[in-house]
CSV table of C-alpha atoms and ligand atoms in Angstrom, one decimal:
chain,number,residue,atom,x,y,z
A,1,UNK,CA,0.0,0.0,0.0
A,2,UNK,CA,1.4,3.2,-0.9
A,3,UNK,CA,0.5,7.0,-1.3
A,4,UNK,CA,0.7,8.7,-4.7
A,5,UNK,CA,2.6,11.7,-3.6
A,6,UNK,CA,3.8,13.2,-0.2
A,7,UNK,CA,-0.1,15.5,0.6
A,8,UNK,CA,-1.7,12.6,0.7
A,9,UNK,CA,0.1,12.0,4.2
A,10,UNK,CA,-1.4,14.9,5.3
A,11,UNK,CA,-4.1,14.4,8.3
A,12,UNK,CA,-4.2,11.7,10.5
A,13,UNK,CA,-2.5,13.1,13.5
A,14,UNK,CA,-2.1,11.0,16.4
A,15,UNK,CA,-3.8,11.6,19.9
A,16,UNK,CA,-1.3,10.9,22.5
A,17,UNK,CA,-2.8,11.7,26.7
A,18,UNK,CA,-0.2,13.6,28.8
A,19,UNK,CA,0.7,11.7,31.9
A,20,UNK,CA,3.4,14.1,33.7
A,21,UNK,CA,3.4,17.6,32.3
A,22,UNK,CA,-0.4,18.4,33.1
A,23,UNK,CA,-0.4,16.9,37.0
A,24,UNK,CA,-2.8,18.8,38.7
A,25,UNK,CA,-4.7,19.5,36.0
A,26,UNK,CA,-8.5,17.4,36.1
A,27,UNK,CA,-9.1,15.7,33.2
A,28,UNK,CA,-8.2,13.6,30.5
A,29,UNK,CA,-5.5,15.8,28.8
A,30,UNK,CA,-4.8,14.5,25.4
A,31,UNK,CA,-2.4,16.6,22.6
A,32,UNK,CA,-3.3,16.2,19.2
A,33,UNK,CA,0.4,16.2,17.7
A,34,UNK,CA,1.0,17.7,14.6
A,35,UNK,CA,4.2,17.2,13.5
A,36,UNK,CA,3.6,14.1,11.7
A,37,UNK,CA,2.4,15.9,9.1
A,38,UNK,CA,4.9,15.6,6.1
A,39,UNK,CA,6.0,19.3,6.6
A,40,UNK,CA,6.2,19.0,10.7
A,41,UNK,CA,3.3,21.4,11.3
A,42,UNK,CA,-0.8,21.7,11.2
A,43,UNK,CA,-0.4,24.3,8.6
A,44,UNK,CA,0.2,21.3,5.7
A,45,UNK,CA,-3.9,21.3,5.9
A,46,UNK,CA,-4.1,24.8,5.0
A,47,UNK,CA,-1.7,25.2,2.4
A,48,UNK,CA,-3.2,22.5,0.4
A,49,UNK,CA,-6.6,23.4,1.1
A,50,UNK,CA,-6.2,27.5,-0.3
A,51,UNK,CA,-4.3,25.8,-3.2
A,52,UNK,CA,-6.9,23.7,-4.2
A,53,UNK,CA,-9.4,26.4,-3.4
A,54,UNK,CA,-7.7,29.1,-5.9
A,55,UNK,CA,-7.3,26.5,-8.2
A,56,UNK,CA,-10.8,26.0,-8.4
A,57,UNK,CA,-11.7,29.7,-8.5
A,58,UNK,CA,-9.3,29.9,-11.2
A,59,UNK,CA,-7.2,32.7,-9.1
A,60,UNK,CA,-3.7,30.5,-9.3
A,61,UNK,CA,-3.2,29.1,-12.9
A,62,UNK,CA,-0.9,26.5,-14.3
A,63,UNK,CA,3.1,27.4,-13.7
A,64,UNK,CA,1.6,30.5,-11.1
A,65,UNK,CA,4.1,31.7,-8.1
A,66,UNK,CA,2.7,31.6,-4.6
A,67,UNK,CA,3.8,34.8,-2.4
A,68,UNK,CA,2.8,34.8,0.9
A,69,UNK,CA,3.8,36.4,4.2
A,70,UNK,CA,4.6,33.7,6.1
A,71,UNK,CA,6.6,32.6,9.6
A,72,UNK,CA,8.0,29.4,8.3
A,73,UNK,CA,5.3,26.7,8.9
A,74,UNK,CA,2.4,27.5,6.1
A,75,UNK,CA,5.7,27.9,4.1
A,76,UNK,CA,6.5,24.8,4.3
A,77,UNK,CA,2.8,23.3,3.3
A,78,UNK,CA,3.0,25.5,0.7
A,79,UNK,CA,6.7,25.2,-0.9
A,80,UNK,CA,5.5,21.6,-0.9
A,81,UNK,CA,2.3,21.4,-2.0
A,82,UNK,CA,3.9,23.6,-5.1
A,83,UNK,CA,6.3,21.5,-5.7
A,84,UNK,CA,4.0,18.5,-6.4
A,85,UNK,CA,1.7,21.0,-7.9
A,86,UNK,CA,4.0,22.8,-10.2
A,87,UNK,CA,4.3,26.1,-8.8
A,88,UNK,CA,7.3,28.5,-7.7
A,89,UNK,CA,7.2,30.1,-4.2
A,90,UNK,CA,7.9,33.3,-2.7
A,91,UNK,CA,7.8,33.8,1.2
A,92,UNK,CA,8.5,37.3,3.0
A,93,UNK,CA,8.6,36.8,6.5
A,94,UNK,CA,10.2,38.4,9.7
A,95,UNK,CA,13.5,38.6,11.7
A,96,UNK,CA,12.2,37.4,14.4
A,97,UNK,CA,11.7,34.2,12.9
A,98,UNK,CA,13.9,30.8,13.5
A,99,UNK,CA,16.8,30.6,11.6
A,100,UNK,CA,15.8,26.8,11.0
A,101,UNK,CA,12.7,27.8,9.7
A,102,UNK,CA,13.8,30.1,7.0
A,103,UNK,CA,16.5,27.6,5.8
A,104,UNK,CA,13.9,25.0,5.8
A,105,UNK,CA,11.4,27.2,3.1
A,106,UNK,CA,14.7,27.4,1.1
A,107,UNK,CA,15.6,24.1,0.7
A,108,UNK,CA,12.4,23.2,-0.2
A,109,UNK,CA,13.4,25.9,-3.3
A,110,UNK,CA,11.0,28.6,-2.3
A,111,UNK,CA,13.2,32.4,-2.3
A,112,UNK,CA,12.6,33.9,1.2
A,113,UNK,CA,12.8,37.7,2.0
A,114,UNK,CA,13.2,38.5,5.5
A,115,UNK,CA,11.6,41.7,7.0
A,116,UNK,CA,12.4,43.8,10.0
A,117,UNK,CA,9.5,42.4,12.6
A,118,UNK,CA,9.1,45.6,14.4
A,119,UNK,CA,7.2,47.7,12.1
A,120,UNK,CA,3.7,48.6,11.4
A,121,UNK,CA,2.0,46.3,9.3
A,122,UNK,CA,1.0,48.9,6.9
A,123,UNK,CA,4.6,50.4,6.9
A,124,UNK,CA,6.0,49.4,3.5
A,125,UNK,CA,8.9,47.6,5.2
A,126,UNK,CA,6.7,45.4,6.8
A,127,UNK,CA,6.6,41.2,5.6
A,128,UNK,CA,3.1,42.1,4.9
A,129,UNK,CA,3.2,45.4,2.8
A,130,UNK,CA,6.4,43.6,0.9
A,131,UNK,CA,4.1,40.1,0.2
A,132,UNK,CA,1.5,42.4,-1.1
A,133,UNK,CA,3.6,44.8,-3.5
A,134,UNK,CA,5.2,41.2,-4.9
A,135,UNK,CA,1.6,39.8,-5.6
A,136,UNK,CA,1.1,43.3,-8.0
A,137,UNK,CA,4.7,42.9,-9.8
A,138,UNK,CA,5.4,39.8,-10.3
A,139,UNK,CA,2.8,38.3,-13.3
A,140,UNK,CA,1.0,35.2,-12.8
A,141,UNK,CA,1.4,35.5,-9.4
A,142,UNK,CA,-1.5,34.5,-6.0
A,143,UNK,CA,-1.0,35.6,-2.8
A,144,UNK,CA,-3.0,33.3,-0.6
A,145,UNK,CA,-3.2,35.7,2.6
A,146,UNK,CA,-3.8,33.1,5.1
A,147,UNK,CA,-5.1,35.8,7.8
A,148,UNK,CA,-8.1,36.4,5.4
A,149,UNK,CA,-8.2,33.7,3.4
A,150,UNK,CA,-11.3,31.4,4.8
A,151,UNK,CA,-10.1,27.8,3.0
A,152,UNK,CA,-8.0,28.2,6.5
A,153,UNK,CA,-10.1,27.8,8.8
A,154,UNK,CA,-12.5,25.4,6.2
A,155,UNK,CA,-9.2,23.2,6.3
A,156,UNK,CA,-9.6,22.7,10.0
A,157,UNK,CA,-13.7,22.1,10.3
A,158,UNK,CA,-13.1,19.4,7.6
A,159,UNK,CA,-10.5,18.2,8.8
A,160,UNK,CA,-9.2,18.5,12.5
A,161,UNK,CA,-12.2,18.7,14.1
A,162,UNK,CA,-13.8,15.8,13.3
A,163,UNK,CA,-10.6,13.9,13.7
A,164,UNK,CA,-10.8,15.4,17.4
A,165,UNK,CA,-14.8,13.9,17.3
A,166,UNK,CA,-13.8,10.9,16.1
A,167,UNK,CA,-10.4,10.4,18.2
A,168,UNK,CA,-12.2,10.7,21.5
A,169,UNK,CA,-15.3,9.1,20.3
A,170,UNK,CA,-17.0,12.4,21.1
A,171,UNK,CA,-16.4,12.9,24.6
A,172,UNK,CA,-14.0,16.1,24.5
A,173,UNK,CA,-15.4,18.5,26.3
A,174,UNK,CA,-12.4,21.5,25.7
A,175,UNK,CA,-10.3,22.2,22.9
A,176,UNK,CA,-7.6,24.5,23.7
A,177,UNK,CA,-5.5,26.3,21.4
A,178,UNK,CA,-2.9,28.7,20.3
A,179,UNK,CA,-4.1,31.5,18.3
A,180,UNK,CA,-2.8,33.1,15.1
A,181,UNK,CA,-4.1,33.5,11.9
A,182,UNK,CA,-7.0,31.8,13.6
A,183,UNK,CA,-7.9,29.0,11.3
A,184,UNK,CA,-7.3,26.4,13.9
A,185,UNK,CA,-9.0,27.3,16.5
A,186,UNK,CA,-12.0,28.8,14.6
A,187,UNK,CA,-12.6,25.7,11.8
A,188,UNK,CA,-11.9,22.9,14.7
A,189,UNK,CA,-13.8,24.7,17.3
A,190,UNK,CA,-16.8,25.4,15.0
A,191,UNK,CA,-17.2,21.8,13.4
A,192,UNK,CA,-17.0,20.7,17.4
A,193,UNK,CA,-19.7,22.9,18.6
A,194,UNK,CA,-22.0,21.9,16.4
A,195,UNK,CA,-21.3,18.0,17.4
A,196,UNK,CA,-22.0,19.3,21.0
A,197,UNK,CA,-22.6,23.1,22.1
A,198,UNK,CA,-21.3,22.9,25.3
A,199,UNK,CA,-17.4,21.9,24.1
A,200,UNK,CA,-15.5,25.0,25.3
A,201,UNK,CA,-13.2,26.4,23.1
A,202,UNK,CA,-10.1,28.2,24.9
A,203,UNK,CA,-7.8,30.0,22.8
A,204,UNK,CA,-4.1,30.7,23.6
A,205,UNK,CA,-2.8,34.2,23.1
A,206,UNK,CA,0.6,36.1,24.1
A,207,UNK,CA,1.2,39.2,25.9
A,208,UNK,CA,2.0,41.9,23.2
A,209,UNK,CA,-1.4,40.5,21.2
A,210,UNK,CA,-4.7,42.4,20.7
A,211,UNK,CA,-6.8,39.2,20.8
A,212,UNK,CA,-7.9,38.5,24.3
A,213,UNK,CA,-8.8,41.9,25.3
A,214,UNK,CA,-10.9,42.3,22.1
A,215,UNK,CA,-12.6,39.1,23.2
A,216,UNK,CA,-13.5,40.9,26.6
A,217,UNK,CA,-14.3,44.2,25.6
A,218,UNK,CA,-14.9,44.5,21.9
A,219,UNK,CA,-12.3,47.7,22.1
A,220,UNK,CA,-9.0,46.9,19.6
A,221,UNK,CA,-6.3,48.3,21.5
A,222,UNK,CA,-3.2,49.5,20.2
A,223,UNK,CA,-2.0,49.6,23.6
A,224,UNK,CA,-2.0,46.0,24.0
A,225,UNK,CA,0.5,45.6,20.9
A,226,UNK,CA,3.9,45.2,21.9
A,227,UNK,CA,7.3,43.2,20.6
A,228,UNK,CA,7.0,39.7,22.0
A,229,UNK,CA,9.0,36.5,22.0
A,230,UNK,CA,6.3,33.6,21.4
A,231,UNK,CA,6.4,32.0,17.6
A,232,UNK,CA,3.0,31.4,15.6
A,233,UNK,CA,0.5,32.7,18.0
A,234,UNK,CA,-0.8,36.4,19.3
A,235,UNK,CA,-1.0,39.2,16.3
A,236,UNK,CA,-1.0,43.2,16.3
A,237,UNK,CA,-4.8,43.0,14.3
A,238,UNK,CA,-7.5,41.3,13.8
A,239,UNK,CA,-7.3,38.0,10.9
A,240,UNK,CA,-11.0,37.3,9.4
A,241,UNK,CA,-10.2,34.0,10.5
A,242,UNK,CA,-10.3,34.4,13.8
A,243,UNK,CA,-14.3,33.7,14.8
A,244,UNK,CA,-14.5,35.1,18.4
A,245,UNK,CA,-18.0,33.6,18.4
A,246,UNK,CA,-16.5,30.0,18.5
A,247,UNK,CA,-14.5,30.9,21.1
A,248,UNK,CA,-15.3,31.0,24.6
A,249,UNK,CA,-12.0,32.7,26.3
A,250,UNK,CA,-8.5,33.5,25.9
A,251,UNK,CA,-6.1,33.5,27.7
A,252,UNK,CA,-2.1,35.3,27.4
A,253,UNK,CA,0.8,33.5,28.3
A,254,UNK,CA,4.4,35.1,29.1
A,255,UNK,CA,7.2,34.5,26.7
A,256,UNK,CA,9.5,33.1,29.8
A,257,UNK,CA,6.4,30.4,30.6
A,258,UNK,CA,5.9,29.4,26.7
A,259,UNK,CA,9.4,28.9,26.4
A,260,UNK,CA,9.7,27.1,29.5
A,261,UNK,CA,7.3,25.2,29.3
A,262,UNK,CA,7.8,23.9,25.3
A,263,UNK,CA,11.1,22.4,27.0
A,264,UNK,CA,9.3,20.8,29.7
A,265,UNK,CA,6.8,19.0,27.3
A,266,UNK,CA,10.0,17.1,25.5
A,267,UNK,CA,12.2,16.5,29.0
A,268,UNK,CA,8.9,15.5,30.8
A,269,UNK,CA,6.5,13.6,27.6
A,270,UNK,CA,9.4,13.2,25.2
A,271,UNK,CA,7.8,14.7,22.6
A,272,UNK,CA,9.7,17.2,20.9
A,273,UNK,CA,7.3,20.1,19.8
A,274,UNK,CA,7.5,24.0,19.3
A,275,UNK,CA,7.0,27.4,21.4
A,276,UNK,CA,2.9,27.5,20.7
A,277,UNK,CA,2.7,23.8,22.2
A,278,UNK,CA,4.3,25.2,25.8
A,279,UNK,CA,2.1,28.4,25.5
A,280,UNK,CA,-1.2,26.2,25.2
A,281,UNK,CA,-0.1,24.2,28.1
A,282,UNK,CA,0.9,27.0,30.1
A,283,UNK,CA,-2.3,28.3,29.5
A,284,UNK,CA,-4.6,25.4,30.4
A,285,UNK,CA,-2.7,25.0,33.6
A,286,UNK,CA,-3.3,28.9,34.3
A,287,UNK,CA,-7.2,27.9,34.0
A,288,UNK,CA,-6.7,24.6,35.9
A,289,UNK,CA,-9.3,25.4,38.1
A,290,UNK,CA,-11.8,25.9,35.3
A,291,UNK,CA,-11.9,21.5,35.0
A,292,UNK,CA,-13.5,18.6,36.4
A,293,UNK,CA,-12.3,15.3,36.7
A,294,UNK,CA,-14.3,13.9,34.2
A,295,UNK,CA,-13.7,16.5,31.3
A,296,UNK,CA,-11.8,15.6,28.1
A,297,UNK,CA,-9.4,17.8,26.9
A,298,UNK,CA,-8.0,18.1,23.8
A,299,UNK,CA,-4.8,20.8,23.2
A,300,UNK,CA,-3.2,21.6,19.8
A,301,UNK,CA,0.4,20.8,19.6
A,302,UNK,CA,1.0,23.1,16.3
A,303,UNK,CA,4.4,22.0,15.2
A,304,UNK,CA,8.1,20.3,15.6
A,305,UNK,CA,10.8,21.0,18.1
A,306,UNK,CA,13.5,21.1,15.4
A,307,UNK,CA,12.4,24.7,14.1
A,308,UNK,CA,13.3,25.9,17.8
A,309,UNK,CA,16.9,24.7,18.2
A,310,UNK,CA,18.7,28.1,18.4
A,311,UNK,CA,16.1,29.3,20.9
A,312,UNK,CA,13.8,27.7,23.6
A,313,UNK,CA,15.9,24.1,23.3
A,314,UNK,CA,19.2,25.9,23.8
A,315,UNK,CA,19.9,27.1,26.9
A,316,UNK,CA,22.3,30.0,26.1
A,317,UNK,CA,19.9,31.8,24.6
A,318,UNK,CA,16.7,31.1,27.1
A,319,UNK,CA,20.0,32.6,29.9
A,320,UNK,CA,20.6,35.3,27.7
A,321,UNK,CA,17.1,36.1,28.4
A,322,UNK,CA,16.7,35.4,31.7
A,323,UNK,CA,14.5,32.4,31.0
A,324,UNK,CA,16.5,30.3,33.6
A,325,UNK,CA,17.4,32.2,36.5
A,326,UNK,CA,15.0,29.8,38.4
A,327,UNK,CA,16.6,26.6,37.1
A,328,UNK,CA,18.0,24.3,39.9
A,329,UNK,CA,21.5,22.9,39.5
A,330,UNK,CA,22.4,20.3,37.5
A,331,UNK,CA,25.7,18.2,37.6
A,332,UNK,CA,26.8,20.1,34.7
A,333,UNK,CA,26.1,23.3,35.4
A,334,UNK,CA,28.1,22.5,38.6
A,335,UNK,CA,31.2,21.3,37.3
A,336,UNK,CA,30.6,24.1,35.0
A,337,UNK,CA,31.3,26.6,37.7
B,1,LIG,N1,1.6,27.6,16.4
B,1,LIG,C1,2.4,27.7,15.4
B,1,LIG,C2,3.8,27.2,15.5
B,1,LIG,C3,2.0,28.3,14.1
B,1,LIG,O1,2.9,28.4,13.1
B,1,LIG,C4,0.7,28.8,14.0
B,1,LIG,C5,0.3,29.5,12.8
B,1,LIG,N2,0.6,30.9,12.8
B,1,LIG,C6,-0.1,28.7,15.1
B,1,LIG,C7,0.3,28.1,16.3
B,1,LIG,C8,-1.5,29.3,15.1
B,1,LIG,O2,-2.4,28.6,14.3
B,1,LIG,P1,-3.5,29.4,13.5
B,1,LIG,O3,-2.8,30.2,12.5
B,1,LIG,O4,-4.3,28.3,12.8
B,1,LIG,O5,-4.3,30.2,14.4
């Protein structure tokens, strides 16, 4: 039995409990790890799913080049879909970024341009501004603005969520995810409400993001936008993906307890995943008290640990931010001294 190219792997995720990480926590707490997908991340659904879409709609034509402002991981689903698909790739993204993840988009052939991170989004410099003035120069070209773009969060009702129904035979009663573009939380979440209303949706935001206070209040604050450390979650405005209406409540997470915590979740559950997996644990267990001992949880685990190498697994840089100040000694950090 085989597949007939690499997409077809997409999907299929496994559904693995956590039995150290999450003690204290009531509930059943099961991850939903996405870093079997062929490109190490949840965003493989996407990609192919606003590929296929423009195709359909006629918007991305035979031989077209895909340009798209992207942090690495709906790069990747998308450099590979295009390469199976027959399409050239062009990603701007930001500094900020991980190294690995940029050098990953270009060996899958796609040219990356990387943009200063603390700009405006509507200052030209920005990854978004530069993405968009590409789409109008460069002919035959699609820009598949995932922030906008619903075949995202369509990827995730058709897809995720009922995988979530199905892998805990309908009994999860939270879903808790990290929030960016939105398409995640908002397709999942929706297809599970309408299996059962009373599924909670908690979605995972960062300190430096506009989300959860729009949630509360309905104000979008500019004060609430600030540089932040976290990768793939929080954003400076509002994605049409994002449907607060599936979502019950979010809740912000430091950049020291993401980062912490992301390392915690390989040392303590050996599996190796990246920064928005430690900030939606850190999360739940900030709303421990919200569960029962009987509820079913389900949490997102976005993507693979490899893309964080330079930062949260390497403990130079977490000391360099003061990450580890805390941290007990070791043997090594004894005979270190
Ligand atoms: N975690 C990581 C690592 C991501 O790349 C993303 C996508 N930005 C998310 C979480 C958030 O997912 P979504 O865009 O579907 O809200």
């Amino acid at each position: 039995m085989w597949y007939n190219n690499i997409l077809e792997t997409i999907g299929n995720t496994p559904l693995v409990k956590l039995n150290t990480i999450t003690k204290g926590v009531p509930g059943t707490i099961l991850a939903k790890i996405e870093t079997t997908n062929p490109g190490n991340s949840i965003k493989d659904r996407m990609a192919v799913k606003m590929i296929e879409d423009a195709e359909k709609s006629g918007k991305l034509k035979p031989g077209g080049t895909i340009i798209e402002g992207t942090s690495g991981n709906t790069g990747m689903g998308l450099a590979m879909a295009a390469i199976i698909k027959g399409y050239k790739c062009i990603f701007t993204t930001t500094d900020k970024q991980s190294k690995e993840k940029v050098d990953a988009l270009r060996a899958f052939g796609a040219e990356v341009i990387v943009c200063p991170t603390n700009v405006e989004p509507e200052d030209p410099r920005s990854y978004y501004s530069v993405s968009s003035r590409l789409e109008r120069e460069v002919p035959n070209s699609w820009k598949p603005n995932q922030y906008d773009n619903l075949a995202n969060s369509q990827a995730h009702y058709e897809q995720t969520g009922p995988e979530i129904w199905e892998q805990t035979e309908g009994k999860i009663t939270h879903l808790v995810v990290g929030v960016g573009t939105g398409g995640t939380i908002s397709g999942a979440g929706k297809y599970l409400k309408e299996k059962n209303p009373n599924i909670q949706v908690w979605g995972i935001d960062t300190y430096g993001s506009v989300f959860k206070k729009y949630k509360e209040t309905g104000i979008f604050d500019k004060d609430e936008i600030y540089p932040y450390i976290t990768e793939g979650i929080g954003e400076d405005f509002l994605p049409a993906n994002v449907n607060f209406d599936v979502i019950d409540l979010f809740e912000k997470v430091t950049d020291k307890d993401a980062a912490l915590m992301t390392r915690d979740i390989a040392r303590k559950e050996g599996i190796f995943v990246g920064n928005s997996a430690g900030a939606a644990i850190g999360g739940l267990i900030q709303l421990k008290d919200k569960l029962k001992p009987e509820d079913v949880v389900v949490v997102i685990f976005h993507d693979h640990g490899s893309r964080y190498m330079g930062k949260m697994y390497n403990e130079d840089w977490l000391r360099e931010r003061g990450f580890l100040q805390d941290e007990k000694l070791t043997a090594k950090s004894i005979l270190a001294k």
